[in-house]
CSV table of C-alpha atoms in Angstrom, one decimal:
chain,number,residue,atom,x,y,z
X,1,MET,CA,-26.6,40.7,2.2
X,2,HIS,CA,-23.3,39.2,1.3
X,3,LEU,CA,-20.1,41.5,1.0
X,4,ALA,CA,-17.6,41.2,-1.8
X,5,ARG,CA,-14.4,39.5,-0.6
X,6,GLY,CA,-10.9,39.0,-2.3
X,7,GLU,CA,-9.0,41.1,-4.8
X,8,LYS,CA,-10.0,43.0,-7.9
X,9,ASN,CA,-7.0,42.2,-10.0
X,10,TRP,CA,-5.4,38.9,-10.7
X,11,ILE,CA,-2.6,37.6,-12.9
X,12,ILE,CA,-1.8,34.2,-14.7
X,13,PRO,CA,1.6,34.4,-16.4
X,14,ASP,CA,1.6,30.9,-17.9
X,15,GLY,CA,-1.4,30.3,-20.3
X,16,TYR,CA,-1.2,27.8,-23.1
X,17,ILE,CA,-4.0,25.8,-24.8
X,18,PRO,CA,-2.6,22.3,-25.9
X,19,PRO,CA,-3.4,22.0,-29.7
X,20,THR,CA,-4.2,18.4,-29.6
X,21,SER,CA,-6.3,15.8,-27.7
X,22,ALA,CA,-5.5,12.1,-27.7
X,23,GLY,CA,-7.5,10.6,-24.9
X,24,SER,CA,-11.3,10.5,-23.9
X,25,LEU,CA,-11.0,14.2,-22.4
X,26,GLU,CA,-10.3,17.4,-24.4
X,27,SER,CA,-7.3,19.5,-23.4
X,28,HIS,CA,-8.4,22.8,-22.0
X,29,GLU,CA,-7.8,25.4,-19.5
X,30,SER,CA,-10.1,27.0,-16.9
X,31,VAL,CA,-10.0,30.4,-15.0
X,32,CYS,CA,-12.2,29.5,-11.9
X,33,VAL,CA,-13.8,32.5,-10.5
X,34,LEU,CA,-15.4,32.7,-7.2
X,35,ASN,CA,-17.9,35.8,-6.5
X,36,VAL,CA,-19.0,35.5,-2.8
X,37,SER,CA,-21.1,38.7,-2.8
X,38,SER,CA,-24.6,39.4,-3.4
X,39,GLU,CA,-23.7,41.6,-6.3
X,40,GLU,CA,-22.9,40.7,-9.9
X,41,ALA,CA,-19.1,40.7,-10.9
X,42,LEU,CA,-18.1,42.4,-14.3
X,43,LEU,CA,-14.8,41.0,-15.5
X,44,ASN,CA,-12.4,42.4,-17.9
X,45,PHE,CA,-9.7,40.1,-19.4
X,46,THR,CA,-6.4,41.1,-21.1
X,47,ILE,CA,-4.5,38.5,-23.0
X,48,TYR,CA,-0.8,39.3,-23.4
X,49,PHE,CA,1.4,37.5,-26.0
X,50,GLU,CA,5.3,37.1,-26.8
X,51,ASP,CA,5.2,38.6,-30.2
X,52,ARG,CA,2.1,40.6,-30.6
X,53,GLU,CA,-0.2,43.2,-29.0
X,54,PRO,CA,-2.5,42.2,-26.0
X,55,ILE,CA,-6.1,41.5,-26.8
X,56,GLU,CA,-8.0,43.8,-24.4
X,57,ASP,CA,-11.5,44.3,-22.9
X,58,ILE,CA,-13.0,40.7,-23.1
X,59,LEU,CA,-15.9,41.0,-20.7
X,60,VAL,CA,-17.5,38.2,-18.7
X,61,VAL,CA,-20.1,38.5,-16.0
X,62,VAL,CA,-20.2,36.2,-12.7
X,63,PRO,CA,-23.5,36.0,-11.0
X,64,PRO,CA,-24.0,36.8,-7.2
X,65,ARG,CA,-23.0,34.0,-4.7
X,66,ARG,CA,-21.7,31.9,-7.7
X,67,THR,CA,-18.6,30.5,-9.2
X,68,LYS,CA,-18.0,30.4,-12.7
X,69,HIS,CA,-15.2,28.1,-14.4
X,70,ILE,CA,-14.3,29.9,-17.5
X,71,ARG,CA,-12.8,27.9,-20.4
X,72,THR,CA,-10.1,30.3,-22.1
X,73,SER,CA,-11.1,29.1,-25.5
X,74,SER,CA,-14.5,30.7,-25.0
X,75,LEU,CA,-12.9,34.2,-24.5
X,76,ALA,CA,-13.1,36.4,-27.6
X,77,LYS,CA,-13.1,40.0,-28.6
X,78,GLU,CA,-14.6,41.0,-32.0
X,79,GLY,CA,-14.1,37.5,-33.4
X,80,THR,CA,-10.7,37.3,-32.3
X,81,SER,CA,-9.9,34.4,-29.6
X,82,ILE,CA,-6.7,32.9,-28.2
X,83,PRO,CA,-4.8,30.8,-30.6
X,84,VAL,CA,-3.8,27.3,-29.6
X,85,GLY,CA,-0.2,26.2,-29.2
X,86,VAL,CA,0.9,29.7,-28.3
X,87,PRO,CA,2.5,30.8,-25.0
X,88,TYR,CA,0.4,33.7,-23.3
X,89,ALA,CA,-0.5,35.4,-20.2
X,90,ILE,CA,-3.9,36.4,-18.7
X,91,GLU,CA,-4.9,39.5,-16.6
X,92,VAL,CA,-8.3,39.5,-14.9
X,93,ARG,CA,-9.7,42.8,-13.6
X,94,SER,CA,-13.1,42.8,-11.8
X,95,ASP,CA,-15.3,45.8,-10.5
X,96,ILE,CA,-15.7,44.1,-7.2
X,97,PRO,CA,-13.3,41.6,-5.3
X,98,ILE,CA,-13.3,38.1,-6.5
X,99,PHE,CA,-11.1,35.1,-6.2
X,100,VAL,CA,-9.4,33.4,-9.2
X,101,GLN,CA,-7.7,30.0,-9.8
X,102,TYR,CA,-6.2,28.7,-13.1
X,103,SER,CA,-6.2,25.0,-14.1
X,104,ARG,CA,-5.0,23.2,-16.9
X,105,LEU,CA,-5.8,19.7,-18.4
X,106,ASP,CA,-3.4,18.4,-20.9
X,107,ALA,CA,-4.6,15.3,-23.0
X,108,THR,CA,-2.1,15.4,-25.6
X,109,GLN,CA,-1.1,12.1,-24.7
X,110,ALA,CA,-4.0,9.4,-24.0
X,111,GLU,CA,-3.4,9.9,-20.3
X,112,ASN,CA,-4.2,13.3,-19.1
X,113,ALA,CA,-2.0,15.7,-17.1
X,114,LEU,CA,-3.2,18.5,-14.7
X,115,MET,CA,-1.8,21.6,-13.3
X,116,SER,CA,-3.3,24.4,-11.1
X,117,VAL,CA,-2.4,27.6,-9.3
X,118,VAL,CA,-4.1,30.2,-7.6
X,119,ALA,CA,-3.7,33.3,-9.7
X,120,TYR,CA,-1.4,36.0,-8.4
X,121,PRO,CA,-3.5,38.9,-6.6
X,122,VAL,CA,-2.2,42.5,-7.5
X,123,LYS,CA,-3.1,44.5,-4.1
N,1,MET,CA,1.5,54.7,-20.7
N,2,HIS,CA,1.0,51.6,-18.5
N,3,LEU,CA,2.8,51.4,-15.1
N,4,ALA,CA,4.7,48.3,-14.2
N,5,ARG,CA,3.0,46.1,-11.6
N,6,GLY,CA,4.0,43.1,-9.6
N,7,GLU,CA,7.4,42.3,-7.7
N,8,LYS,CA,11.0,42.7,-8.6
N,9,ASN,CA,12.3,39.6,-6.8
N,10,TRP,CA,10.9,36.2,-7.2
N,11,ILE,CA,12.1,32.5,-5.9
N,12,ILE,CA,11.5,29.1,-7.3
N,13,PRO,CA,13.2,26.6,-4.8
N,14,ASP,CA,12.4,23.3,-7.0
N,15,GLY,CA,14.3,23.4,-10.2
N,16,TYR,CA,15.0,20.2,-12.1
N,17,ILE,CA,15.2,19.5,-15.8
N,18,PRO,CA,14.0,15.8,-16.4
N,19,PRO,CA,17.0,14.1,-18.4
N,20,THR,CA,14.9,12.0,-20.6
N,21,SER,CA,11.8,12.2,-22.6
N,22,ALA,CA,9.8,9.2,-24.0
N,23,GLY,CA,6.6,10.6,-25.5
N,24,SER,CA,5.7,12.9,-28.3
N,25,LEU,CA,6.6,16.0,-26.1
N,26,GLU,CA,10.0,17.2,-24.8
N,27,SER,CA,10.6,17.2,-21.0
N,28,HIS,CA,11.1,21.0,-20.2
N,29,GLU,CA,10.5,23.7,-17.6
N,30,SER,CA,9.3,27.1,-18.2
N,31,VAL,CA,9.8,30.2,-16.2
N,32,CYS,CA,6.8,32.4,-17.4
N,33,VAL,CA,7.1,36.2,-17.0
N,34,LEU,CA,4.4,38.9,-17.5
N,35,ASN,CA,5.8,42.4,-18.1
N,36,VAL,CA,2.5,44.7,-18.0
N,37,SER,CA,4.3,47.9,-18.4
N,38,SER,CA,5.1,50.0,-21.4
N,39,GLU,CA,8.8,49.7,-20.4
N,40,GLU,CA,11.2,46.7,-21.2
N,41,ALA,CA,12.2,44.7,-18.1
N,42,LEU,CA,15.8,43.3,-17.7
N,43,LEU,CA,15.7,40.1,-15.8
N,44,ASN,CA,19.0,38.8,-13.9
N,45,PHE,CA,18.7,35.1,-12.8
N,46,THR,CA,20.7,33.3,-10.1
N,47,ILE,CA,20.8,29.4,-10.4
N,48,TYR,CA,21.6,27.7,-6.9
N,49,PHE,CA,22.6,24.1,-6.7
N,50,GLU,CA,23.0,21.4,-3.8
N,51,ASP,CA,26.8,21.0,-4.2
N,52,ARG,CA,28.5,23.9,-6.2
N,53,GLU,CA,28.7,27.7,-6.3
N,54,PRO,CA,25.7,29.4,-7.9
N,55,ILE,CA,25.7,30.7,-11.5
N,56,GLU,CA,25.0,34.3,-11.4
N,57,ASP,CA,24.0,37.2,-13.7
N,58,ILE,CA,22.2,35.4,-16.4
N,59,LEU,CA,20.3,38.3,-18.2
N,60,VAL,CA,17.1,38.1,-20.1
N,61,VAL,CA,15.0,41.0,-21.7
N,62,VAL,CA,11.1,41.0,-21.7
N,63,PRO,CA,9.6,43.6,-24.0
N,64,PRO,CA,6.9,46.0,-22.8
N,65,ARG,CA,3.4,44.6,-22.5
N,66,ARG,CA,4.7,41.2,-23.4
N,67,THR,CA,4.8,37.6,-21.9
N,68,LYS,CA,7.9,35.4,-22.2
N,69,HIS,CA,7.9,31.8,-21.5
N,70,ILE,CA,11.7,31.1,-20.8
N,71,ARG,CA,12.9,27.5,-21.4
N,72,THR,CA,15.4,26.9,-18.3
N,73,SER,CA,17.5,25.0,-20.6
N,74,SER,CA,18.1,28.3,-22.6
N,75,LEU,CA,19.5,30.1,-19.7
N,76,ALA,CA,23.3,30.1,-20.1
N,77,LYS,CA,26.4,32.1,-18.6
N,78,GLU,CA,29.6,32.1,-20.6
N,79,GLY,CA,28.8,28.7,-22.0
N,80,THR,CA,27.4,27.3,-18.7
N,81,SER,CA,24.1,26.1,-18.7
N,82,ILE,CA,22.0,24.1,-16.1
N,83,PRO,CA,22.8,20.4,-16.1
N,84,VAL,CA,19.8,18.0,-16.6
N,85,GLY,CA,19.0,15.6,-13.6
N,86,VAL,CA,20.2,17.9,-11.1
N,87,PRO,CA,18.2,19.4,-8.3
N,88,TYR,CA,18.6,23.3,-8.3
N,89,ALA,CA,16.8,26.7,-7.5
N,90,ILE,CA,16.0,29.8,-9.4
N,91,GLU,CA,16.0,33.4,-8.2
N,92,VAL,CA,14.7,36.2,-10.6
N,93,ARG,CA,15.6,39.7,-10.2
N,94,SER,CA,14.0,42.4,-12.6
N,95,ASP,CA,14.7,46.1,-12.7
N,96,ILE,CA,10.9,46.8,-13.0
N,97,PRO,CA,8.1,44.9,-11.3
N,98,ILE,CA,7.0,41.8,-13.0
N,99,PHE,CA,5.0,38.5,-12.4
N,100,VAL,CA,6.5,35.1,-12.4
N,101,GLN,CA,5.1,31.6,-12.7
N,102,TYR,CA,7.2,28.4,-13.1
N,103,SER,CA,5.9,25.0,-14.6
N,104,ARG,CA,7.3,21.8,-15.5
N,105,LEU,CA,6.4,19.1,-18.1
N,106,ASP,CA,7.9,15.9,-17.3
N,107,ALA,CA,7.7,13.5,-20.3
N,108,THR,CA,10.1,10.7,-18.8
N,109,GLN,CA,7.3,8.3,-19.3
N,110,ALA,CA,5.4,8.1,-22.5
N,111,GLU,CA,2.6,10.0,-20.8
N,112,ASN,CA,3.2,13.6,-19.5
N,113,ALA,CA,3.0,15.1,-16.1
N,114,LEU,CA,2.8,18.6,-15.4
N,115,MET,CA,3.2,20.8,-12.2
N,116,SER,CA,3.2,24.7,-12.0
N,117,VAL,CA,3.5,27.2,-9.1
N,118,VAL,CA,3.4,30.9,-9.0
N,119,ALA,CA,6.7,31.8,-7.9
N,120,TYR,CA,7.2,33.2,-4.3
N,121,PRO,CA,7.5,37.0,-4.3
N,122,VAL,CA,10.3,38.7,-2.1
N,123,LYS,CA,8.8,41.9,-0.9
U,1,MET,CA,0.2,24.8,25.1
U,2,HIS,CA,0.3,25.5,21.3
U,3,LEU,CA,-1.2,28.7,20.1
U,4,ALA,CA,-3.2,28.5,16.9
U,5,ARG,CA,-1.4,29.9,13.7
U,6,GLY,CA,-2.7,30.6,10.1
U,7,GLU,CA,-6.0,32.1,8.8
U,8,LYS,CA,-9.5,31.6,9.7
U,9,ASN,CA,-11.1,31.9,6.0
U,10,TRP,CA,-9.8,30.0,3.1
U,11,ILE,CA,-10.8,29.8,-0.6
U,12,ILE,CA,-10.7,27.1,-3.2
U,13,PRO,CA,-12.3,28.5,-6.6
U,14,ASP,CA,-11.8,25.3,-8.7
U,15,GLY,CA,-13.6,22.3,-7.2
U,16,TYR,CA,-14.7,19.5,-9.4
U,17,ILE,CA,-15.1,15.5,-8.5
U,18,PRO,CA,-14.2,13.5,-11.5
U,19,PRO,CA,-17.2,11.2,-12.3
U,20,THR,CA,-15.1,8.3,-13.4
U,21,SER,CA,-12.2,6.3,-12.3
U,22,ALA,CA,-10.4,3.8,-14.8
U,23,GLY,CA,-7.1,2.8,-12.9
U,24,SER,CA,-6.5,1.0,-9.7
U,25,LEU,CA,-7.0,4.7,-7.7
U,26,GLU,CA,-10.0,6.3,-7.3
U,27,SER,CA,-10.7,9.9,-8.6
U,28,HIS,CA,-11.0,12.2,-5.6
U,29,GLU,CA,-10.3,15.6,-4.1
U,30,SER,CA,-9.1,16.4,-0.5
U,31,VAL,CA,-9.2,19.5,1.3
U,32,CYS,CA,-6.1,19.1,3.9
U,33,VAL,CA,-6.4,21.2,7.0
U,34,LEU,CA,-3.7,21.3,9.7
U,35,ASN,CA,-4.6,22.6,13.1
U,36,VAL,CA,-1.3,23.3,15.0
U,37,SER,CA,-3.0,24.6,18.2
U,38,SER,CA,-4.0,22.8,21.6
U,39,GLU,CA,-7.5,23.6,20.9
U,40,GLU,CA,-10.2,21.8,18.6
U,41,ALA,CA,-10.8,23.6,15.3
U,42,LEU,CA,-14.6,23.7,14.0
U,43,LEU,CA,-14.8,24.2,10.5
U,44,ASN,CA,-17.7,25.5,8.4
U,45,PHE,CA,-17.9,24.8,4.7
U,46,THR,CA,-19.9,26.6,2.1
U,47,ILE,CA,-20.0,25.1,-1.4
U,48,TYR,CA,-20.7,27.5,-4.4
U,49,PHE,CA,-22.2,26.4,-7.9
U,50,GLU,CA,-22.5,27.8,-11.3
U,51,ASP,CA,-26.1,27.5,-11.6
U,52,ARG,CA,-27.9,26.8,-8.1
U,53,GLU,CA,-27.9,28.3,-4.6
U,54,PRO,CA,-24.8,27.4,-2.4
U,55,ILE,CA,-25.0,24.6,0.4
U,56,GLU,CA,-24.1,26.3,3.5
U,57,ASP,CA,-22.9,25.2,7.1
U,58,ILE,CA,-21.4,21.9,6.7
U,59,LEU,CA,-19.4,21.4,9.9
U,60,VAL,CA,-16.2,19.3,10.3
U,61,VAL,CA,-13.9,19.0,13.5
U,62,VAL,CA,-10.1,19.1,13.4
U,63,PRO,CA,-8.6,17.7,16.7
U,64,PRO,CA,-5.8,19.7,18.4
U,65,ARG,CA,-2.2,19.2,16.9
U,66,ARG,CA,-3.7,17.1,14.0
U,67,THR,CA,-4.1,17.1,10.2
U,68,LYS,CA,-7.2,16.1,8.5
U,69,HIS,CA,-7.4,15.4,4.9
U,70,ILE,CA,-11.2,15.6,4.1
U,71,ARG,CA,-12.6,13.9,0.9
U,72,THR,CA,-15.0,16.4,-0.5
U,73,SER,CA,-17.3,13.5,-1.3
U,74,SER,CA,-17.8,13.2,2.4
U,75,LEU,CA,-19.0,16.7,2.9
U,76,ALA,CA,-22.9,16.6,3.1
U,77,LYS,CA,-25.8,18.6,4.6
U,78,GLU,CA,-29.1,17.0,5.5
U,79,GLY,CA,-28.3,14.4,3.1
U,80,THR,CA,-27.3,16.7,0.1
U,81,SER,CA,-23.6,16.2,-1.0
U,82,ILE,CA,-21.5,17.6,-3.9
U,83,PRO,CA,-22.5,16.2,-7.2
U,84,VAL,CA,-19.8,14.6,-9.2
U,85,GLY,CA,-18.6,16.2,-12.8
U,86,VAL,CA,-19.9,19.5,-11.8
U,87,PRO,CA,-17.8,22.8,-11.4
U,88,TYR,CA,-18.0,24.3,-8.0
U,89,ALA,CA,-16.0,26.2,-5.4
U,90,ILE,CA,-15.3,25.8,-1.8
U,91,GLU,CA,-14.9,28.2,1.2
U,92,VAL,CA,-13.7,27.3,4.3
U,93,ARG,CA,-14.2,29.2,7.7
U,94,SER,CA,-12.9,28.1,11.1
U,95,ASP,CA,-13.2,29.5,14.7
U,96,ILE,CA,-9.5,29.3,15.2
U,97,PRO,CA,-6.5,29.9,12.6
U,98,ILE,CA,-5.6,27.0,10.5
U,99,PHE,CA,-3.9,26.1,7.3
U,100,VAL,CA,-5.7,24.8,4.2
U,101,GLN,CA,-4.3,22.9,0.9
U,102,TYR,CA,-6.3,21.2,-1.8
U,103,SER,CA,-5.4,18.5,-3.9
U,104,ARG,CA,-7.2,16.4,-6.8
U,105,LEU,CA,-6.2,13.0,-8.1
U,106,ASP,CA,-8.0,12.6,-11.4
U,107,ALA,CA,-8.1,8.9,-12.3
U,108,THR,CA,-10.5,9.3,-15.3
U,109,GLN,CA,-7.7,7.6,-17.5
U,110,ALA,CA,-5.9,4.3,-16.5
U,111,GLU,CA,-2.9,6.7,-15.5
U,112,ASN,CA,-3.6,9.3,-12.8
U,113,ALA,CA,-3.2,13.0,-13.0
U,114,LEU,CA,-2.5,15.2,-9.9
U,115,MET,CA,-3.0,18.9,-9.0
U,116,SER,CA,-2.5,21.0,-5.7
U,117,VAL,CA,-2.8,24.5,-4.5
U,118,VAL,CA,-2.5,26.2,-1.0
U,119,ALA,CA,-6.0,27.6,-0.7
U,120,TYR,CA,-6.3,31.5,-0.9
U,121,PRO,CA,-6.4,33.1,2.8
U,122,VAL,CA,-8.7,35.8,3.3
U,123,LYS,CA,-7.2,38.4,5.7
M,1,MET,CA,28.1,38.7,2.2
M,2,HIS,CA,24.7,37.6,1.2
M,3,LEU,CA,21.7,38.3,3.8
M,4,ALA,CA,19.3,35.9,4.5
M,5,ARG,CA,15.8,36.5,2.6
M,6,GLY,CA,12.3,34.6,2.9
M,7,GLU,CA,10.5,33.4,5.9
M,8,LYS,CA,11.4,31.2,9.1
M,9,ASN,CA,8.1,29.3,9.3
M,10,TRP,CA,6.4,27.3,6.5
M,11,ILE,CA,3.6,25.0,6.4
M,12,ILE,CA,2.6,22.0,4.0
M,13,PRO,CA,-0.8,20.7,5.2
M,14,ASP,CA,-0.9,17.8,2.3
M,15,GLY,CA,1.8,15.3,2.8
M,16,TYR,CA,1.6,11.7,1.4
M,17,ILE,CA,4.2,9.1,0.5
M,18,PRO,CA,2.6,6.9,-2.1
M,19,PRO,CA,3.4,3.3,-0.9
M,20,THR,CA,3.9,2.0,-4.5
M,21,SER,CA,5.8,2.5,-7.8
M,22,ALA,CA,5.1,0.9,-10.9
M,23,GLY,CA,7.1,2.7,-13.6
M,24,SER,CA,10.9,3.4,-14.1
M,25,LEU,CA,10.5,6.3,-11.6
M,26,GLU,CA,10.1,6.0,-7.7
M,27,SER,CA,7.2,7.7,-6.1
M,28,HIS,CA,8.6,10.3,-3.5
M,29,GLU,CA,7.9,13.7,-2.0
M,30,SER,CA,10.5,16.6,-1.9
M,31,VAL,CA,10.6,19.4,0.6
M,32,CYS,CA,12.9,21.9,-1.5
M,33,VAL,CA,14.7,24.6,0.6
M,34,LEU,CA,16.6,27.5,-0.8
M,35,ASN,CA,19.2,29.4,1.5
M,36,VAL,CA,20.2,32.6,-0.3
M,37,SER,CA,22.5,33.9,2.5
M,38,SER,CA,26.1,33.4,3.5
M,39,GLU,CA,25.2,31.6,6.6
M,40,GLU,CA,24.1,28.0,7.5
M,41,ALA,CA,20.4,27.4,8.1
M,42,LEU,CA,19.3,24.9,10.8
M,43,LEU,CA,16.0,23.5,10.0
M,44,ASN,CA,13.5,22.1,12.5
M,45,PHE,CA,10.6,19.6,11.2
M,46,THR,CA,7.5,18.8,12.7
M,47,ILE,CA,5.2,16.0,11.2
M,48,TYR,CA,1.6,16.1,12.2
M,49,PHE,CA,-0.7,13.1,11.7
M,50,GLU,CA,-4.5,12.4,11.6
M,51,ASP,CA,-4.5,9.8,14.6
M,52,ARG,CA,-1.4,10.2,16.7
M,53,GLU,CA,1.0,12.6,18.3
M,54,PRO,CA,3.4,14.8,16.1
M,55,ILE,CA,7.1,13.8,15.4
M,56,GLU,CA,9.0,16.6,16.6
M,57,ASP,CA,12.3,18.2,16.2
M,58,ILE,CA,13.8,16.7,13.1
M,59,LEU,CA,16.8,18.7,12.5
M,60,VAL,CA,18.4,19.3,8.8
M,61,VAL,CA,21.0,21.6,7.7
M,62,VAL,CA,21.1,23.6,4.5
M,63,PRO,CA,24.4,25.2,3.7
M,64,PRO,CA,25.1,28.9,2.7
M,65,ARG,CA,24.0,29.9,-0.9
M,66,ARG,CA,22.7,26.4,-1.4
M,67,THR,CA,19.4,24.6,-2.4
M,68,LYS,CA,18.5,21.1,-0.8
M,69,HIS,CA,15.8,19.0,-2.2
M,70,ILE,CA,14.9,16.8,1.1
M,71,ARG,CA,13.2,13.5,0.4
M,72,THR,CA,10.6,13.1,3.0
M,73,SER,CA,11.4,9.4,3.5
M,74,SER,CA,14.9,10.5,4.7
M,75,LEU,CA,13.2,12.5,7.6
M,76,ALA,CA,13.7,10.3,10.7
M,77,LYS,CA,13.6,11.1,14.6
M,78,GLU,CA,15.4,8.3,16.7
M,79,GLY,CA,14.7,5.6,14.2
M,80,THR,CA,11.1,6.7,13.5
M,81,SER,CA,10.4,8.0,10.0
M,82,ILE,CA,7.2,9.0,8.1
M,83,PRO,CA,5.0,5.7,7.3
M,84,VAL,CA,4.1,5.4,3.7
M,85,GLY,CA,0.1,5.5,2.6
M,86,VAL,CA,-0.7,7.7,5.5
M,87,PRO,CA,-2.0,11.4,5.2
M,88,TYR,CA,0.3,13.8,7.3
M,89,ALA,CA,1.4,17.5,7.4
M,90,ILE,CA,4.9,19.4,7.6
M,91,GLU,CA,5.8,22.3,9.4
M,92,VAL,CA,9.4,23.6,8.8
M,93,ARG,CA,10.8,26.3,11.1
M,94,SER,CA,14.4,27.6,10.5
M,95,ASP,CA,16.7,29.8,12.4
M,96,ILE,CA,17.3,32.2,9.4
M,97,PRO,CA,14.9,33.0,6.7
M,98,ILE,CA,14.6,30.6,3.9
M,99,PHE,CA,12.2,29.7,0.8
M,100,VAL,CA,10.3,26.4,0.8
M,101,GLN,CA,8.5,24.5,-2.0
M,102,TYR,CA,6.8,21.0,-1.9
M,103,SER,CA,6.7,18.5,-4.7
M,104,ARG,CA,5.2,15.0,-5.1
M,105,LEU,CA,5.7,12.5,-7.9
M,106,ASP,CA,3.2,9.8,-7.9
M,107,ALA,CA,4.5,6.7,-9.7
M,108,THR,CA,1.8,4.4,-8.4
M,109,GLN,CA,0.7,3.8,-12.2
M,110,ALA,CA,3.3,2.9,-14.8
M,111,GLU,CA,3.1,6.6,-15.9
M,112,ASN,CA,3.8,9.3,-13.2
M,113,ALA,CA,1.8,12.2,-11.8
M,114,LEU,CA,3.2,15.3,-10.5
M,115,MET,CA,2.0,18.2,-8.1
M,116,SER,CA,3.8,21.1,-6.4
M,117,VAL,CA,3.0,23.9,-4.3
M,118,VAL,CA,5.1,26.8,-2.7
M,119,ALA,CA,4.6,26.2,1.2
M,120,TYR,CA,2.7,28.5,3.0
M,121,PRO,CA,4.7,31.3,4.8
M,122,VAL,CA,3.7,31.9,8.4
M,123,LYS,CA,4.5,35.8,9.0
């Protein structure tokens, strides 16, 4: 029996899906979640924008003792997903403590660029 | 009614606006702010340099339940903005708690380079 | 006599060994550990996956007053190492407090890309 | 009169000075310090290696209300500086609280790569 560790609420202020890809890799972002516990984690995403209302209650499950690297382009609510080329921000809430890191691969040019941050934990 | 979360004071020691751009993207930095509350956030920026007095009291508003990705080249006080090609540092204070991340796209070469950090929260 | 400082448990949710290298450098990840104490640190790695059971109890020693930049491709348990091209996550536990940073060099394209985070400390 | 804020002890586990530069920019690392106080800050660096004794007591001054972006290649103790192409780690101590971020520009290839982390504060 493995207990949950981490935090239940994480923030990523700088979200952006690059609109184009020029090299052999595709531009994308990943929200990388680790659930070290023996229980399933139920995640609830809120997506904030600069000029419109947030998209709320996008649900994702992370199985026990597993990681899940979630493509932000896969996040959708009733057919509405995150538009490319638009600045946005991500909030992740979970019913049990988890860990969250955010990474972006930008392949706008033929050669790729990478950035990554551990998300900010709200305690 | 959404309560404010986060911190009121954030620090970014490594600011630098690359002076040139060679590819299809323009070199820039963004200070990415998230305000999850139902109230407007009033931000106050201080810009510190290596060899001159700080620029103080640059004001920016972030609307309720919105993110704002602020280009550092847009920050100005009485016509004085941040010079390119000069090392500097950023302090952000806000009247209500917010979240802050800093990212830089360097397009000095034809292919771009990316870096990002969650700003340091002063508690 | 130097006392141990830091934390005993660190998490890196976004692990990924790029499968290919095109330039003069080889794609790799490093888990960079600093042991500031006068004692040896005994590290215990757990590797979590998306679709299979974790690899547990990979042991690494970091000598007193030394850093060790550990290639993730060198981590193995009874002949089983981390597969390339697969999303995974890393947990590091240590018998004494240490510091941990994670960096990735992606040389999939001819020009390399870099990302780095300080691992998340579990307190 | 501005009071000091931040922390007095910061750690960067992943130090590395790329040995070569191919493009128009030179590979380098910067330890970026911000001193928001009205007093001078006296910094004391320790450099840790994988296979030899640390270099201790490298001193650097950061003036009041200033930032300083310190090239690691400039850090030296009695003529001994940090060798290029060698993994190492950095500890910064200061007599008053400061803020520290670490960034690396790798120009080994013609196109540059960037990484950055806020250093880990020891509290």
